[in-house]
Amino acid sequence: MSERSQEQTGRTAAHDSAFMRACRREPVPHTPVWFMRQAGRSLPEYRKVREGIPMLDSCMRPDLVTEITLQPVRRHGVDAAIFFSDIVVPLKAIGIDLDIKPGVGPVVADPIRTRADLARLRDLEPGDVSYVTEAVGMLTAELGTTPLIGFAGAPFTLASYLIEGGPSRTYERTKAMIYGDPQLWADLVDRLAAITSAFLRVQIEAGVSAVQLFDSWAGALAPADYRRYVMPASARVFDAVADYGVPRIHFGVGTGELLGLMGEAGADVVGVDWRVPLDEAVRRVGPGKALQGNLDPAVLFAPRDAVEAKTDEVLAAARGLEGHVFNLGHGVMPTTDPDALTRLVAYVHEQTAR
Ligand code: 1CP
């Protein structure tokens, strides 16, 4: 089969799945469920295949990416797979010296802080991430009607790692650049928008059914600053992939005050963390978009009855939505009992079967 027809096959098979229908705000047989970070350390089979293999190395091996991406689909019966990778993979692929340190996250050897540093952010070519193209092809063949979600980091969140040099809670150097040298900041997020757009296009060309833009840390900004300094770059990313017609999901943590703007940036589906109930979130986002969320991932540490009661609250708040994709309000925590996730998928399916 030619690459082109393979790509068409993957997307066509998944086209009428509950997840794709919910993203398009069409009627669904049941509310679709997937979990951010569903592949990863909460699964013993993940820890086993990753043994002795550094995180970034595993992202570059299509056999491992395929196996790890499929693990939560097999185990939990989720309605979508998310491609196993990391938001910093495209930066590594263009030659930025960075590593993902266990228990820490992405660490950048030589942070980007000056105009001269921008020259290190060259464009991403599809050939830089041929392992991604290969793994997406393998996955869509295996997944059949289960959609595969591609993803990338949004310009602000990627910039925060590049500027701070690693994870941060306060983003002081990032904000120092935004407010102190807005032109340098604008040029930096412009470069990152081009890289992120190219990375998403590679995944879509290879056959993913939907894409999610993770602006995990955008909630650190006030709405006026988000609108001025961040939204234009994220909007360029959404524009760059609009022609493909695949659903575009936009997610961040602590973004209650930004939900309207995150929808306006161009998303088809807005991800909501657990701080804003979905019936309030839909008022903030406005009509014409589906919502994704929003069970607090920490609830999964409570007894089964409590998980079900909190899930009922999410489903009740979602009742009037045009489209709802059930998810956690942020990623699965590594010490979560995997059986609690499997039970949650079955519970949402049962409660919402039509
Ligand atoms: O060795 C390991 O197992 C490392 C842990 C790990 C994993 C499993 C990291 C390091 N990244 C990943 C995979 C990953 N990262 C996925 C894959 C699949 C899935 O969701 O099932 C995805 C979607 C990401 C995306 C990602 N990476 C985000 C956005 C999502 C979010 O959680 O907000 C962010 C912010 C990152 C950076 C990152 N990579 C890894 C860590 C621990 C972090 C966060 C560091 C921090 O707190 O700033």
GROMACS .gro file of C-alpha atoms and ligand atoms in nm:
model
  402
    1MET     CA    1   0.000   0.000   0.000
    2SER     CA    2   0.130   0.349  -0.075
    3GLU     CA    3   0.195   0.579   0.219
    4ARG     CA    4  -0.087   0.802   0.112
    5SER     CA    5  -0.348   0.527   0.107
    6GLN     CA    6  -0.221   0.388   0.438
    7GLU     CA    7  -0.275   0.730   0.593
    8GLN     CA    8  -0.626   0.742   0.451
    9THR     CA    9  -0.703   0.392   0.580
   10GLY     CA   10  -0.607   0.473   0.941
   11ARG     CA   11  -0.821   0.783   0.953
   12THR     CA   12  -1.111   0.631   0.762
   13ALA     CA   13  -1.133   0.329   0.995
   14ALA     CA   14  -1.153   0.554   1.303
   15HIS     CA   15  -1.378   0.815   1.146
   16ASP     CA   16  -1.704   0.697   1.304
   17SER     CA   17  -1.563   0.606   1.646
   18ALA     CA   18  -1.728   0.755   1.954
   19PHE     CA   19  -1.421   0.973   2.017
   20MET     CA   20  -1.422   1.125   1.668
   21ARG     CA   21  -1.797   1.176   1.676
   22ALA     CA   22  -1.779   1.353   2.015
   23CYS     CA   23  -1.502   1.582   1.885
   24ARG     CA   24  -1.727   1.672   1.591
   25ARG     CA   25  -2.025   1.721   1.831
   26GLU     CA   26  -2.222   1.440   1.668
   27PRO     CA   27  -2.441   1.188   1.859
   28VAL     CA   28  -2.239   0.910   2.026
   29PRO     CA   29  -2.323   0.554   2.139
   30HIS     CA   30  -2.150   0.632   2.474
   31THR     CA   31  -1.926   0.908   2.606
   32PRO     CA   32  -1.574   0.831   2.482
   33VAL     CA   33  -1.293   0.809   2.739
   34TRP     CA   34  -0.915   0.841   2.723
   35PHE     CA   35  -0.660   0.961   2.976
   36MET     CA   36  -0.376   1.205   2.940
   37ARG     CA   37  -0.059   1.012   3.029
   38GLN     CA   38  -0.249   0.683   2.995
   39ALA     CA   39   0.074   0.526   2.868
   40GLY     CA   40   0.346   0.542   3.127
   41ARG     CA   41   0.458   0.470   3.474
   42SER     CA   42   0.122   0.367   3.620
   43LEU     CA   43   0.146   0.049   3.409
   44PRO     CA   44   0.375  -0.239   3.514
   45GLU     CA   45   0.400  -0.351   3.149
   46TYR     CA   46   0.532  -0.004   3.064
   47ARG     CA   47   0.796  -0.013   3.337
   48LYS     CA   48   0.901  -0.354   3.208
   49VAL     CA   49   0.957  -0.257   2.843
   50ARG     CA   50   1.125   0.072   2.941
   51GLU     CA   51   1.375  -0.098   3.175
   52GLY     CA   52   1.724   0.035   3.103
   53ILE     CA   53   1.610   0.247   2.808
   54PRO     CA   54   1.626   0.627   2.853
   55MET     CA   55   1.297   0.810   2.786
   56LEU     CA   56   1.412   0.995   2.474
   57ASP     CA   57   1.570   0.681   2.326
   58SER     CA   58   1.240   0.499   2.369
   59CYS     CA   59   1.059   0.781   2.181
   60MET     CA   60   1.288   0.719   1.882
   61ARG     CA   61   1.219   0.345   1.857
   62PRO     CA   62   0.902   0.274   1.655
   63ASP     CA   63   0.871  -0.080   1.797
   64LEU     CA   64   0.869   0.052   2.155
   65VAL     CA   65   0.649   0.351   2.074
   66THR     CA   66   0.395   0.116   1.916
   67GLU     CA   67   0.397  -0.128   2.207
   68ILE     CA   68   0.372   0.144   2.475
   69THR     CA   69   0.097   0.333   2.290
   70LEU     CA   70  -0.110   0.012   2.262
   71GLN     CA   71  -0.067  -0.096   2.627
   72PRO     CA   72  -0.341   0.124   2.779
   73VAL     CA   73  -0.576   0.050   2.487
   74ARG     CA   74  -0.546  -0.323   2.553
   75ARG     CA   75  -0.565  -0.293   2.930
   76HIS     CA   76  -0.830  -0.027   2.985
   77GLY     CA   77  -1.040  -0.036   2.667
   78VAL     CA   78  -1.006   0.341   2.623
   79ASP     CA   79  -1.170   0.499   2.317
   80ALA     CA   80  -0.849   0.658   2.184
   81ALA     CA   81  -0.477   0.599   2.188
   82ILE     CA   82  -0.228   0.881   2.242
   83PHE     CA   83   0.100   0.857   2.057
   84PHE     CA   84   0.385   0.780   2.298
   85SER     CA   85   0.636   1.062   2.273
   86ASP     CA   86   0.711   1.384   2.459
   87ILE     CA   87   0.663   1.754   2.390
   88VAL     CA   88   1.042   1.805   2.376
   89VAL     CA   89   1.103   1.539   2.106
   90PRO     CA   90   1.091   1.790   1.813
   91LEU     CA   91   1.337   2.017   1.996
   92LYS     CA   92   1.577   1.728   2.045
   93ALA     CA   93   1.525   1.639   1.677
   94ILE     CA   94   1.650   1.980   1.560
   95GLY     CA   95   1.961   1.947   1.772
   96ILE     CA   96   1.879   2.116   2.104
   97ASP     CA   97   2.091   1.952   2.373
   98LEU     CA   98   1.830   1.829   2.620
   99ASP     CA   99   1.746   1.520   2.818
  100ILE     CA  100   1.446   1.387   3.009
  101LYS     CA  101   1.571   1.317   3.359
  102PRO     CA  102   1.383   1.049   3.556
  103GLY     CA  103   1.173   1.204   3.830
  104VAL     CA  104   1.241   1.557   3.699
  105GLY     CA  105   1.135   1.603   3.337
  106PRO     CA  106   1.298   1.783   3.046
  107VAL     CA  107   1.634   1.950   3.124
  108VAL     CA  108   1.799   2.179   2.866
  109ALA     CA  109   2.182   2.191   2.880
  110ASP     CA  110   2.216   2.540   2.738
  111PRO     CA  111   1.896   2.747   2.787
  112ILE     CA  112   1.767   2.989   2.522
  113ARG     CA  113   1.788   3.340   2.667
  114THR     CA  114   1.933   3.579   2.406
  115ARG     CA  115   1.868   3.677   2.046
  116ALA     CA  116   2.181   3.486   1.940
  117ASP     CA  117   2.032   3.170   2.098
  118LEU     CA  118   1.735   3.183   1.857
  119ALA     CA  119   1.960   3.068   1.572
  120ARG     CA  120   1.969   2.725   1.740
  121LEU     CA  121   1.596   2.682   1.670
  122ARG     CA  122   1.598   2.579   1.305
  123ASP     CA  123   1.290   2.450   1.124
  124LEU     CA  124   1.185   2.088   1.171
  125GLU     CA  125   1.193   1.873   0.856
  126PRO     CA  126   0.988   1.551   0.834
  127GLY     CA  127   1.314   1.358   0.792
  128ASP     CA  128   1.424   1.473   1.140
  129VAL     CA  129   1.147   1.262   1.294
  130SER     CA  130   1.115   0.973   1.048
  131TYR     CA  131   1.075   0.741   1.350
  132VAL     CA  132   0.749   0.924   1.428
  133THR     CA  133   0.615   0.870   1.076
  134GLU     CA  134   0.712   0.503   1.097
  135ALA     CA  135   0.552   0.448   1.438
  136VAL     CA  136   0.226   0.624   1.341
  137GLY     CA  137   0.203   0.396   1.037
  138MET     CA  138   0.257   0.085   1.249
  139LEU     CA  139   0.004   0.206   1.505
  140THR     CA  140  -0.281   0.294   1.272
  141ALA     CA  141  -0.246  -0.052   1.115
  142GLU     CA  142  -0.277  -0.214   1.461
  143LEU     CA  143  -0.544   0.015   1.604
  144GLY     CA  144  -0.815  -0.044   1.343
  145THR     CA  145  -1.117   0.165   1.442
  146THR     CA  146  -0.955   0.308   1.756
  147PRO     CA  147  -0.837   0.662   1.680
  148LEU     CA  148  -0.477   0.768   1.741
  149ILE     CA  149  -0.423   1.116   1.888
  150GLY     CA  150  -0.105   1.299   1.791
  151PHE     CA  151   0.024   1.586   2.002
  152ALA     CA  152   0.275   1.865   2.047
  153GLY     CA  153   0.372   2.121   2.308
  154ALA     CA  154   0.238   2.472   2.256
  155PRO     CA  155   0.487   2.758   2.204
  156PHE     CA  156   0.451   2.900   2.558
  157THR     CA  157   0.500   2.568   2.737
  158LEU     CA  158   0.796   2.471   2.515
  159ALA     CA  159   0.949   2.818   2.561
  160SER     CA  160   0.922   2.781   2.938
  161TYR     CA  161   1.145   2.469   2.932
  162LEU     CA  162   1.391   2.627   2.687
  163ILE     CA  163   1.424   2.951   2.886
  164GLU     CA  164   1.415   2.813   3.241
  165GLY     CA  165   1.634   2.515   3.147
  166GLY     CA  166   1.392   2.269   3.308
  167PRO     CA  167   1.063   2.241   3.496
  168SER     CA  168   0.959   2.554   3.687
  169ARG     CA  169   0.674   2.657   3.915
  170THR     CA  170   0.716   3.030   3.880
  171TYR     CA  171   0.842   3.089   3.523
  172GLU     CA  172   1.045   3.388   3.637
  173ARG     CA  173   1.294   3.390   3.352
  174THR     CA  174   1.018   3.325   3.099
  175LYS     CA  175   0.816   3.618   3.233
  176ALA     CA  176   1.129   3.833   3.249
  177MET     CA  177   1.167   3.782   2.873
  178ILE     CA  178   0.797   3.836   2.797
  179TYR     CA  179   0.781   4.166   2.984
  180GLY     CA  180   1.143   4.276   2.943
  181ASP     CA  181   1.205   4.198   2.576
  182PRO     CA  182   0.868   4.139   2.410
  183GLN     CA  183   1.022   4.140   2.063
  184LEU     CA  184   1.267   3.862   2.148
  185TRP     CA  185   0.980   3.669   2.309
  186ALA     CA  186   0.760   3.717   1.999
  187ASP     CA  187   1.040   3.593   1.773
  188LEU     CA  188   1.101   3.293   2.001
  189VAL     CA  189   0.738   3.180   2.008
  190ASP     CA  190   0.717   3.241   1.634
  191ARG     CA  191   1.007   2.994   1.580
  192LEU     CA  192   0.839   2.747   1.815
  193ALA     CA  193   0.504   2.783   1.637
  194ALA     CA  194   0.676   2.683   1.310
  195ILE     CA  195   0.844   2.380   1.472
  196THR     CA  196   0.524   2.270   1.649
  197SER     CA  197   0.318   2.312   1.331
  198ALA     CA  198   0.567   2.101   1.136
  199PHE     CA  199   0.566   1.833   1.408
  200LEU     CA  200   0.185   1.812   1.404
  201ARG     CA  201   0.178   1.805   1.023
  202VAL     CA  202   0.418   1.506   1.022
  203GLN     CA  203   0.185   1.317   1.255
  204ILE     CA  204  -0.128   1.406   1.055
  205GLU     CA  205   0.038   1.316   0.723
  206ALA     CA  206   0.132   0.982   0.878
  207GLY     CA  207  -0.231   0.914   0.974
  208VAL     CA  208  -0.326   1.034   1.325
  209SER     CA  209  -0.699   1.103   1.361
  210ALA     CA  210  -0.680   1.407   1.593
  211VAL     CA  211  -0.417   1.630   1.752
  212GLN     CA  212  -0.382   1.782   2.097
  213LEU     CA  213  -0.182   2.095   2.167
  214PHE     CA  214  -0.052   2.085   2.526
  215ASP     CA  215  -0.014   2.432   2.671
  216SER     CA  216   0.016   2.275   3.012
  217TRP     CA  217   0.159   2.578   3.191
  218ALA     CA  218  -0.032   2.863   3.020
  219GLY     CA  219  -0.244   2.894   3.336
  220ALA     CA  220   0.048   3.087   3.487
  221LEU     CA  221  -0.058   3.389   3.281
  222ALA     CA  222  -0.334   3.646   3.327
  223PRO     CA  223  -0.587   3.653   3.041
  224ALA     CA  224  -0.468   3.989   2.900
  225ASP     CA  225  -0.109   3.866   2.885
  226TYR     CA  226  -0.214   3.530   2.742
  227ARG     CA  227  -0.406   3.711   2.468
  228ARG     CA  228  -0.119   3.944   2.385
  229TYR     CA  229   0.189   3.724   2.421
  230VAL     CA  230   0.080   3.363   2.373
  231MET     CA  231  -0.247   3.327   2.186
  232PRO     CA  232  -0.119   3.454   1.847
  233ALA     CA  233   0.154   3.188   1.832
  234SER     CA  234  -0.083   2.907   1.936
  235ALA     CA  235  -0.340   3.034   1.685
  236ARG     CA  236  -0.075   3.006   1.411
  237VAL     CA  237  -0.027   2.640   1.502
  238PHE     CA  238  -0.402   2.568   1.482
  239ASP     CA  239  -0.421   2.755   1.148
  240ALA     CA  240  -0.130   2.555   1.011
  241VAL     CA  241  -0.318   2.227   1.053
  242ALA     CA  242  -0.674   2.350   0.989
  243ASP     CA  243  -0.681   2.228   0.627
  244TYR     CA  244  -0.657   1.863   0.725
  245GLY     CA  245  -0.994   1.877   0.899
  246VAL     CA  246  -0.878   1.660   1.192
  247PRO     CA  247  -1.012   1.762   1.536
  248ARG     CA  248  -0.776   1.993   1.723
  249ILE     CA  249  -0.777   1.975   2.105
  250HIS     CA  250  -0.632   2.256   2.318
  251PHE     CA  251  -0.539   2.181   2.680
  252GLY     CA  252  -0.379   2.355   2.975
  253VAL     CA  253  -0.379   2.327   3.355
  254GLY     CA  254  -0.523   2.603   3.576
  255THR     CA  255  -0.664   2.769   3.266
  256GLY     CA  256  -1.014   2.842   3.400
  257GLU     CA  257  -0.971   3.211   3.327
  258LEU     CA  258  -0.833   3.136   2.977
  259LEU     CA  259  -1.090   2.887   2.850
  260GLY     CA  260  -1.263   3.135   2.618
  261LEU     CA  261  -0.932   3.247   2.469
  262MET     CA  262  -0.805   2.892   2.429
  263GLY     CA  263  -1.116   2.812   2.228
  264GLU     CA  264  -1.075   3.131   2.027
  265ALA     CA  265  -0.718   3.034   1.941
  266GLY     CA  266  -0.870   2.785   1.699
  267ALA     CA  267  -0.947   2.461   1.883
  268ASP     CA  268  -1.236   2.228   1.802
  269VAL     CA  269  -1.221   2.074   2.151
  270VAL     CA  270  -1.118   2.258   2.467
  271GLY     CA  271  -0.960   2.059   2.750
  272VAL     CA  272  -1.068   2.158   3.102
  273ASP     CA  273  -0.890   2.076   3.428
  274TRP     CA  274  -1.086   1.986   3.742
  275ARG     CA  275  -1.111   2.338   3.883
  276VAL     CA  276  -1.401   2.451   3.663
  277PRO     CA  277  -1.712   2.231   3.628
  278LEU     CA  278  -1.799   2.151   3.268
  279ASP     CA  279  -2.136   2.332   3.279
  280GLU     CA  280  -1.948   2.650   3.375
  281ALA     CA  281  -1.664   2.577   3.130
  282VAL     CA  282  -1.909   2.560   2.840
  283ARG     CA  283  -2.037   2.908   2.928
  284ARG     CA  284  -1.679   3.038   2.917
  285VAL     CA  285  -1.590   2.860   2.591
  286GLY     CA  286  -1.915   2.936   2.410
  287PRO     CA  287  -2.103   2.733   2.148
  288GLY     CA  288  -1.953   2.538   1.858
  289LYS     CA  289  -1.682   2.349   2.050
  290ALA     CA  290  -1.667   2.018   2.232
  291LEU     CA  291  -1.514   1.992   2.581
  292GLN     CA  292  -1.271   1.736   2.720
  293GLY     CA  293  -1.231   1.651   3.088
  294ASN     CA  294  -1.236   1.677   3.378
  295LEU     CA  295  -1.210   1.435   3.672
  296ASP     CA  296  -0.940   1.532   3.922
  297PRO     CA  297  -0.667   1.267   3.875
  298ALA     CA  298  -0.621   1.254   4.254
  299VAL     CA  299  -0.980   1.126   4.294
  300LEU     CA  300  -0.854   0.789   4.163
  301PHE     CA  301  -0.678   0.736   4.497
  302ALA     CA  302  -1.015   0.736   4.678
  303PRO     CA  303  -1.233   0.422   4.722
  304ARG     CA  304  -1.442   0.304   4.428
  305ASP     CA  305  -1.769   0.457   4.557
  306ALA     CA  306  -1.609   0.798   4.581
  307VAL     CA  307  -1.460   0.770   4.231
  308GLU     CA  308  -1.804   0.684   4.097
  309ALA     CA  309  -1.970   0.971   4.285
  310LYS     CA  310  -1.715   1.222   4.151
  311THR     CA  311  -1.753   1.074   3.800
  312ASP     CA  312  -2.131   1.116   3.829
  313GLU     CA  313  -2.071   1.485   3.903
  314VAL     CA  314  -1.860   1.524   3.588
  315LEU     CA  315  -2.116   1.341   3.374
  316ALA     CA  316  -2.404   1.546   3.519
  317ALA     CA  317  -2.222   1.872   3.443
  318ALA     CA  318  -2.154   1.743   3.089
  319ARG     CA  319  -2.518   1.660   3.016
  320GLY     CA  320  -2.595   1.975   2.816
  321LEU     CA  321  -2.273   1.980   2.612
  322GLU     CA  322  -2.272   1.956   2.234
  323GLY     CA  323  -1.979   1.714   2.258
  324HIS     CA  324  -1.798   1.560   2.556
  325VAL     CA  325  -1.479   1.355   2.566
  326PHE     CA  326  -1.429   1.217   2.918
  327ASN     CA  327  -1.074   1.256   3.051
  328LEU     CA  328  -0.893   1.348   3.368
  329GLY     CA  329  -0.827   1.714   3.441
  330HIS     CA  330  -0.454   1.644   3.398
  331GLY     CA  331  -0.229   1.343   3.346
  332VAL     CA  332  -0.256   1.008   3.524
  333MET     CA  333  -0.029   1.017   3.829
  334PRO     CA  334   0.243   0.750   3.827
  335THR     CA  335   0.124   0.581   4.150
  336THR     CA  336  -0.238   0.546   4.032
  337ASP     CA  337  -0.378   0.191   4.058
  338PRO     CA  338  -0.426   0.085   3.692
  339ASP     CA  339  -0.736  -0.117   3.790
  340ALA     CA  340  -0.903   0.206   3.905
  341LEU     CA  341  -0.855   0.340   3.550
  342THR     CA  342  -0.995   0.026   3.389
  343ARG     CA  343  -1.300   0.043   3.619
  344LEU     CA  344  -1.347   0.412   3.539
  345VAL     CA  345  -1.359   0.349   3.162
  346ALA     CA  346  -1.623   0.077   3.210
  347TYR     CA  347  -1.822   0.297   3.448
  348VAL     CA  348  -1.837   0.594   3.209
  349HIS     CA  349  -1.938   0.363   2.923
  350GLU     CA  350  -2.215   0.203   3.133
  351GLN     CA  351  -2.350   0.529   3.267
  352THR     CA  352  -2.362   0.698   2.927
  353ALA     CA  353  -2.472   0.408   2.699
  354ARG     CA  354  -2.754   0.525   2.472
  3551CP     O1  355   1.089   0.790   3.219
  3551CP     C1  356   0.971   0.824   3.215
  3551CP     O2  357   0.879   0.739   3.219
  3551CP     C2  358   0.949   0.969   3.207
  3551CP     C3  359   0.814   1.017   3.233
  3551CP     C4  360   0.755   1.076   3.107
  3551CP     C5  361   0.662   1.014   3.020
  3551CP     C6  362   0.602   0.876   3.031
  3551CP     C7  363   0.784   1.202   3.054
  3551CP     C8  364   0.881   1.298   3.108
  3551CP     N1  365   0.709   1.219   2.938
  3551CP     C9  366   0.633   1.108   2.915
  3551CP    C10  367   0.545   1.082   2.800
  3551CP    C11  368   0.453   1.188   2.760
  3551CP     N2  369   0.472   1.322   2.776
  3551CP    C12  370   0.331   1.169   2.691
  3551CP    C13  371   0.286   1.035   2.637
  3551CP    C14  372   0.182   0.958   2.645
  3551CP    C15  373   0.060   0.964   2.729
  3551CP     O3  374   0.004   1.072   2.758
  3551CP     O4  375   0.010   0.855   2.756
  3551CP    C16  376   0.274   1.296   2.671
  3551CP    C17  377   0.141   1.330   2.607
  3551CP    C18  378   0.363   1.390   2.724
  3551CP    C19  379   0.343   1.534   2.717
  3551CP    C20  380   0.417   1.623   2.809
  3551CP     N3  381   0.549   1.619   2.843
  3551CP    C21  382   0.360   1.737   2.867
  3551CP    C22  383   0.220   1.781   2.846
  3551CP    C23  384   0.126   1.700   2.928
  3551CP    C24  385   0.117   1.735   3.073
  3551CP     O5  386   0.135   1.645   3.155
  3551CP     O6  387   0.087   1.852   3.103
  3551CP    C25  388   0.457   1.800   2.943
  3551CP    C26  389   0.444   1.926   3.026
  3551CP    C27  390   0.577   1.724   2.929
  3551CP    C28  391   0.710   1.753   2.988
  3551CP    C29  392   0.751   1.639   3.074
  3551CP     N4  393   0.806   1.524   3.024
  3551CP    C30  394   0.828   1.437   3.124
  3551CP    C31  395   0.785   1.499   3.247
  3551CP    C32  396   0.793   1.436   3.383
  3551CP    C33  397   0.736   1.626   3.213
  3551CP    C34  398   0.678   1.730   3.308
  3551CP    C35  399   0.786   1.803   3.382
  3551CP    C36  400   0.733   1.922   3.460
  3551CP     O7  401   0.669   1.901   3.566
  3551CP     O8  402   0.755   2.036   3.416
   0.00000   0.00000   0.00000
